[in-house]
C-alpha positions as YAML, in Angstrom:
chain: A
units: angstrom
residues:
- id: 1
  name: MET
  ca: [26.63, -48.05, 33.32]
- id: 2
  name: HIS
  ca: [25.83, -47.45, 29.63]
- id: 3
  name: LYS
  ca: [22.15, -48.10, 30.26]
- id: 4
  name: ASN
  ca: [22.02, -45.40, 32.95]
- id: 5
  name: TRP
  ca: [23.72, -42.83, 30.68]
- id: 6
  name: PHE
  ca: [21.44, -43.80, 27.84]
- id: 7
  name: LYS
  ca: [18.36, -43.36, 30.04]
- id: 8
  name: LEU
  ca: [19.66, -40.01, 31.30]
- id: 9
  name: LEU
  ca: [20.35, -38.74, 27.76]
- id: 10
  name: LEU
  ca: [16.96, -39.96, 26.56]
- id: 11
  name: THR
  ca: [15.23, -38.23, 29.48]
- id: 12
  name: LEU
  ca: [17.09, -34.96, 28.83]
- id: 13
  name: LYS
  ca: [16.24, -35.13, 25.15]
- id: 14
  name: MET
  ca: [12.55, -35.61, 25.94]
- id: 15
  name: LEU
  ca: [12.62, -32.64, 28.31]
- id: 16
  name: ILE
  ca: [14.48, -30.31, 25.91]
- id: 17
  name: ALA
  ca: [12.69, -31.28, 22.66]
- id: 18
  name: PRO
  ca: [9.36, -29.57, 23.50]
- id: 19
  name: ILE
  ca: [11.22, -26.36, 24.31]
- id: 20
  name: CYS
  ca: [12.90, -26.40, 20.88]
- id: 21
  name: LEU
  ca: [9.67, -27.23, 19.09]
- id: 22
  name: HIS
  ca: [7.81, -24.32, 20.68]
- id: 23
  name: ALA
  ca: [10.46, -21.72, 19.96]
- id: 24
  name: GLU
  ca: [9.14, -18.62, 18.23]
- id: 25
  name: PRO
  ca: [10.89, -17.14, 15.21]
- id: 26
  name: PHE
  ca: [12.80, -13.95, 15.85]
- id: 27
  name: VAL
  ca: [11.70, -11.20, 13.47]
- id: 28
  name: VAL
  ca: [13.72, -8.05, 12.91]
- id: 29
  name: LEU
  ca: [11.90, -5.08, 11.39]
- id: 30
  name: SER
  ca: [13.83, -2.37, 9.62]
- id: 31
  name: TYR
  ca: [12.36, 1.11, 9.59]
- id: 32
  name: ASN
  ca: [13.39, 3.83, 7.18]
- id: 33
  name: ASN
  ca: [15.09, 6.84, 8.60]
- id: 34
  name: SER
  ca: [12.54, 9.62, 9.04]
- id: 35
  name: SER
  ca: [14.91, 12.13, 7.44]
- id: 36
  name: GLU
  ca: [15.06, 9.90, 4.36]
- id: 37
  name: LEU
  ca: [11.27, 10.03, 4.06]
- id: 38
  name: SER
  ca: [11.14, 13.78, 4.58]
- id: 39
  name: GLU
  ca: [13.52, 14.29, 1.65]
- id: 40
  name: ARG
  ca: [11.01, 12.79, -0.76]
- id: 41
  name: ASP
  ca: [9.27, 15.61, -2.53]
- id: 42
  name: ASN
  ca: [7.58, 13.52, -5.20]
- id: 43
  name: PRO
  ca: [3.84, 14.29, -5.47]
- id: 44
  name: PHE
  ca: [3.03, 10.55, -5.62]
- id: 45
  name: SER
  ca: [4.66, 9.97, -2.22]
- id: 46
  name: LEU
  ca: [3.27, 13.17, -0.67]
- id: 47
  name: ASP
  ca: [-0.37, 12.54, -1.70]
- id: 48
  name: PRO
  ca: [-1.59, 8.92, -1.93]
- id: 49
  name: ASP
  ca: [-4.45, 10.03, -4.22]
- id: 50
  name: TYR
  ca: [-2.24, 11.92, -6.70]
- id: 51
  name: SER
  ca: [-2.46, 10.55, -10.25]
- id: 52
  name: LEU
  ca: [-2.18, 12.02, -13.72]
- id: 53
  name: LYS
  ca: [-2.35, 11.33, -17.44]
- id: 54
  name: HIS
  ca: [0.58, 11.21, -19.87]
- id: 55
  name: ARG
  ca: [0.55, 11.21, -23.66]
- id: 56
  name: VAL
  ca: [3.16, 8.79, -25.02]
- id: 57
  name: SER
  ca: [5.61, 10.34, -27.48]
- id: 58
  name: SER
  ca: [7.26, 8.43, -30.31]
- id: 59
  name: GLY
  ca: [10.37, 6.61, -29.06]
- id: 60
  name: GLU
  ca: [9.48, 7.09, -25.40]
- id: 61
  name: THR
  ca: [9.85, 4.09, -23.08]
- id: 62
  name: LEU
  ca: [7.88, 3.17, -19.99]
- id: 63
  name: ASN
  ca: [11.01, 3.32, -17.84]
- id: 64
  name: VAL
  ca: [11.66, 6.91, -18.96]
- id: 65
  name: ILE
  ca: [8.07, 7.86, -18.08]
- id: 66
  name: ILE
  ca: [8.29, 6.15, -14.68]
- id: 67
  name: LYS
  ca: [11.60, 7.85, -13.93]
- id: 68
  name: ARG
  ca: [10.18, 11.23, -14.94]
- id: 69
  name: TYR
  ca: [7.07, 11.04, -12.75]
- id: 70
  name: TYR
  ca: [7.83, 8.55, -9.96]
- id: 71
  name: GLU
  ca: [11.50, 9.32, -9.25]
- id: 72
  name: LYS
  ca: [12.20, 9.62, -5.51]
- id: 73
  name: SER
  ca: [8.72, 8.31, -4.70]
- id: 74
  name: GLY
  ca: [10.12, 5.18, -3.07]
- id: 75
  name: LEU
  ca: [7.97, 2.91, -5.26]
- id: 76
  name: ASN
  ca: [9.45, -0.20, -6.88]
- id: 77
  name: LEU
  ca: [10.17, 0.11, -10.63]
- id: 78
  name: SER
  ca: [9.03, -3.42, -11.53]
- id: 79
  name: PHE
  ca: [5.84, -3.06, -9.53]
- id: 80
  name: LEU
  ca: [5.07, 0.28, -11.20]
- id: 81
  name: GLN
  ca: [5.62, -1.27, -14.63]
- id: 82
  name: LEU
  ca: [3.11, -4.03, -13.89]
- id: 83
  name: ALA
  ca: [0.55, -1.61, -12.44]
- id: 84
  name: ILE
  ca: [0.77, 0.82, -15.37]
- id: 85
  name: VAL
  ca: [0.53, -1.95, -17.97]
- id: 86
  name: SER
  ca: [-2.44, -3.52, -16.14]
- id: 87
  name: ILE
  ca: [-4.33, -0.23, -16.03]
- id: 88
  name: ASN
  ca: [-3.43, 0.87, -19.58]
- id: 89
  name: LYS
  ca: [-3.93, -2.28, -21.66]
- id: 90
  name: HIS
  ca: [-4.93, -0.13, -24.65]
- id: 91
  name: ALA
  ca: [-1.42, 1.38, -24.80]
- id: 92
  name: PHE
  ca: [0.59, -1.87, -24.78]
- id: 93
  name: ARG
  ca: [0.56, -4.66, -27.34]
- id: 94
  name: ASN
  ca: [0.18, -8.06, -25.68]
- id: 95
  name: LYS
  ca: [0.66, -6.41, -22.25]
- id: 96
  name: ASN
  ca: [4.37, -6.07, -23.03]
- id: 97
  name: ILE
  ca: [6.20, -3.02, -21.64]
- id: 98
  name: ASN
  ca: [8.49, -3.05, -24.68]
- id: 99
  name: TYR
  ca: [5.57, -2.53, -27.09]
- id: 100
  name: MET
  ca: [4.09, 0.76, -25.92]
- id: 101
  name: ILE
  ca: [2.00, 2.53, -28.57]
- id: 102
  name: ALA
  ca: [2.85, 6.17, -29.33]
- id: 103
  name: ASP
  ca: [0.18, 8.89, -29.17]
- id: 104
  name: GLN
  ca: [-1.79, 6.97, -26.54]
- id: 105
  name: THR
  ca: [-2.75, 8.65, -23.29]
- id: 106
  name: ILE
  ca: [-1.85, 6.52, -20.29]
- id: 107
  name: HIS
  ca: [-3.01, 6.84, -16.71]
- id: 108
  name: LEU
  ca: [-0.25, 7.04, -14.10]
- id: 109
  name: PRO
  ca: [-1.92, 5.58, -11.00]
- id: 110
  name: SER
  ca: [-1.85, 6.94, -7.48]
- id: 111
  name: ILE
  ca: [-0.58, 4.88, -4.57]
- id: 112
  name: ASN
  ca: [-4.19, 4.24, -3.48]
- id: 113
  name: GLN
  ca: [-5.14, 3.06, -6.98]
- id: 114
  name: ILE
  ca: [-2.12, 0.74, -7.07]
- id: 115
  name: SER
  ca: [-3.18, -0.62, -3.68]
- id: 116
  name: LYS
  ca: [-6.72, -1.28, -4.95]
- id: 117
  name: LEU
  ca: [-5.32, -2.94, -8.06]
- id: 118
  name: MET
  ca: [-3.17, -5.18, -5.88]
- id: 119
  name: LYS
  ca: [-6.17, -6.16, -3.73]
- id: 120
  name: GLY
  ca: [-8.39, -6.78, -6.77]
- id: 121
  name: ILE
  ca: [-10.78, -3.94, -5.93]
- id: 122
  name: ASP
  ca: [-12.44, -2.27, -8.92]
- id: 123
  name: PHE
  ca: [-12.03, 1.48, -9.21]
- id: 124
  name: ASP
  ca: [-12.66, 4.28, -11.66]
- id: 125
  name: LEU
  ca: [-9.46, 5.79, -13.07]
- id: 126
  name: ASP
  ca: [-10.87, 9.28, -12.67]
- id: 127
  name: GLU
  ca: [-12.20, 8.85, -9.15]
- id: 128
  name: VAL
  ca: [-11.04, 11.37, -6.62]
- id: 129
  name: THR
  ca: [-11.36, 10.74, -2.92]
- id: 130
  name: ASP
  ca: [-12.61, 13.66, -0.89]
- id: 131
  name: GLY
  ca: [-10.29, 12.98, 2.02]
- id: 132
  name: ARG
  ca: [-13.13, 12.42, 4.50]
- id: 133
  name: ASN
  ca: [-12.55, 9.72, 7.04]
- id: 134
  name: GLU
  ca: [-15.93, 8.01, 6.89]
- id: 135
  name: ASN
  ca: [-14.82, 4.97, 8.87]
- id: 136
  name: ILE
  ca: [-13.49, 6.85, 11.89]
- id: 137
  name: TYR
  ca: [-15.82, 7.01, 14.85]
- id: 138
  name: PHE
  ca: [-15.34, 8.94, 18.06]
- id: 139
  name: TYR
  ca: [-16.90, 7.78, 21.33]
- id: 140
  name: GLY
  ca: [-17.11, 9.51, 24.65]
- id: 141
  name: GLY
  ca: [-17.17, 13.07, 25.88]
...
């Protein structure tokens, strides 16, 4: 009797195991509320090519500068710190956000420039895109 139950359990296990091994993960995506996005009036979030220069005052911190210009942009503070330090090495001793040099002009990057920095694509800090969609092609009548 035990042998029959054992064979039955072993057979069921062999039939069910492939189903469990081929199961796909269940992914849940969370989308921001569209009204939340429409409330953002920060120029950096409205125009992905918007960037500007800032002259560092004595006693000013990077977090104060980021809050002043990027507040309500939806961009991550830590990520912005890294991007600004990477682009403005001349204004930070040893690439440390706590050692920002006064009277230096720093570049506050656009979202597109941050994206290029993240992807390792070289870019000119003063480049301006003309907004043309050169890679869009239309076919048909």
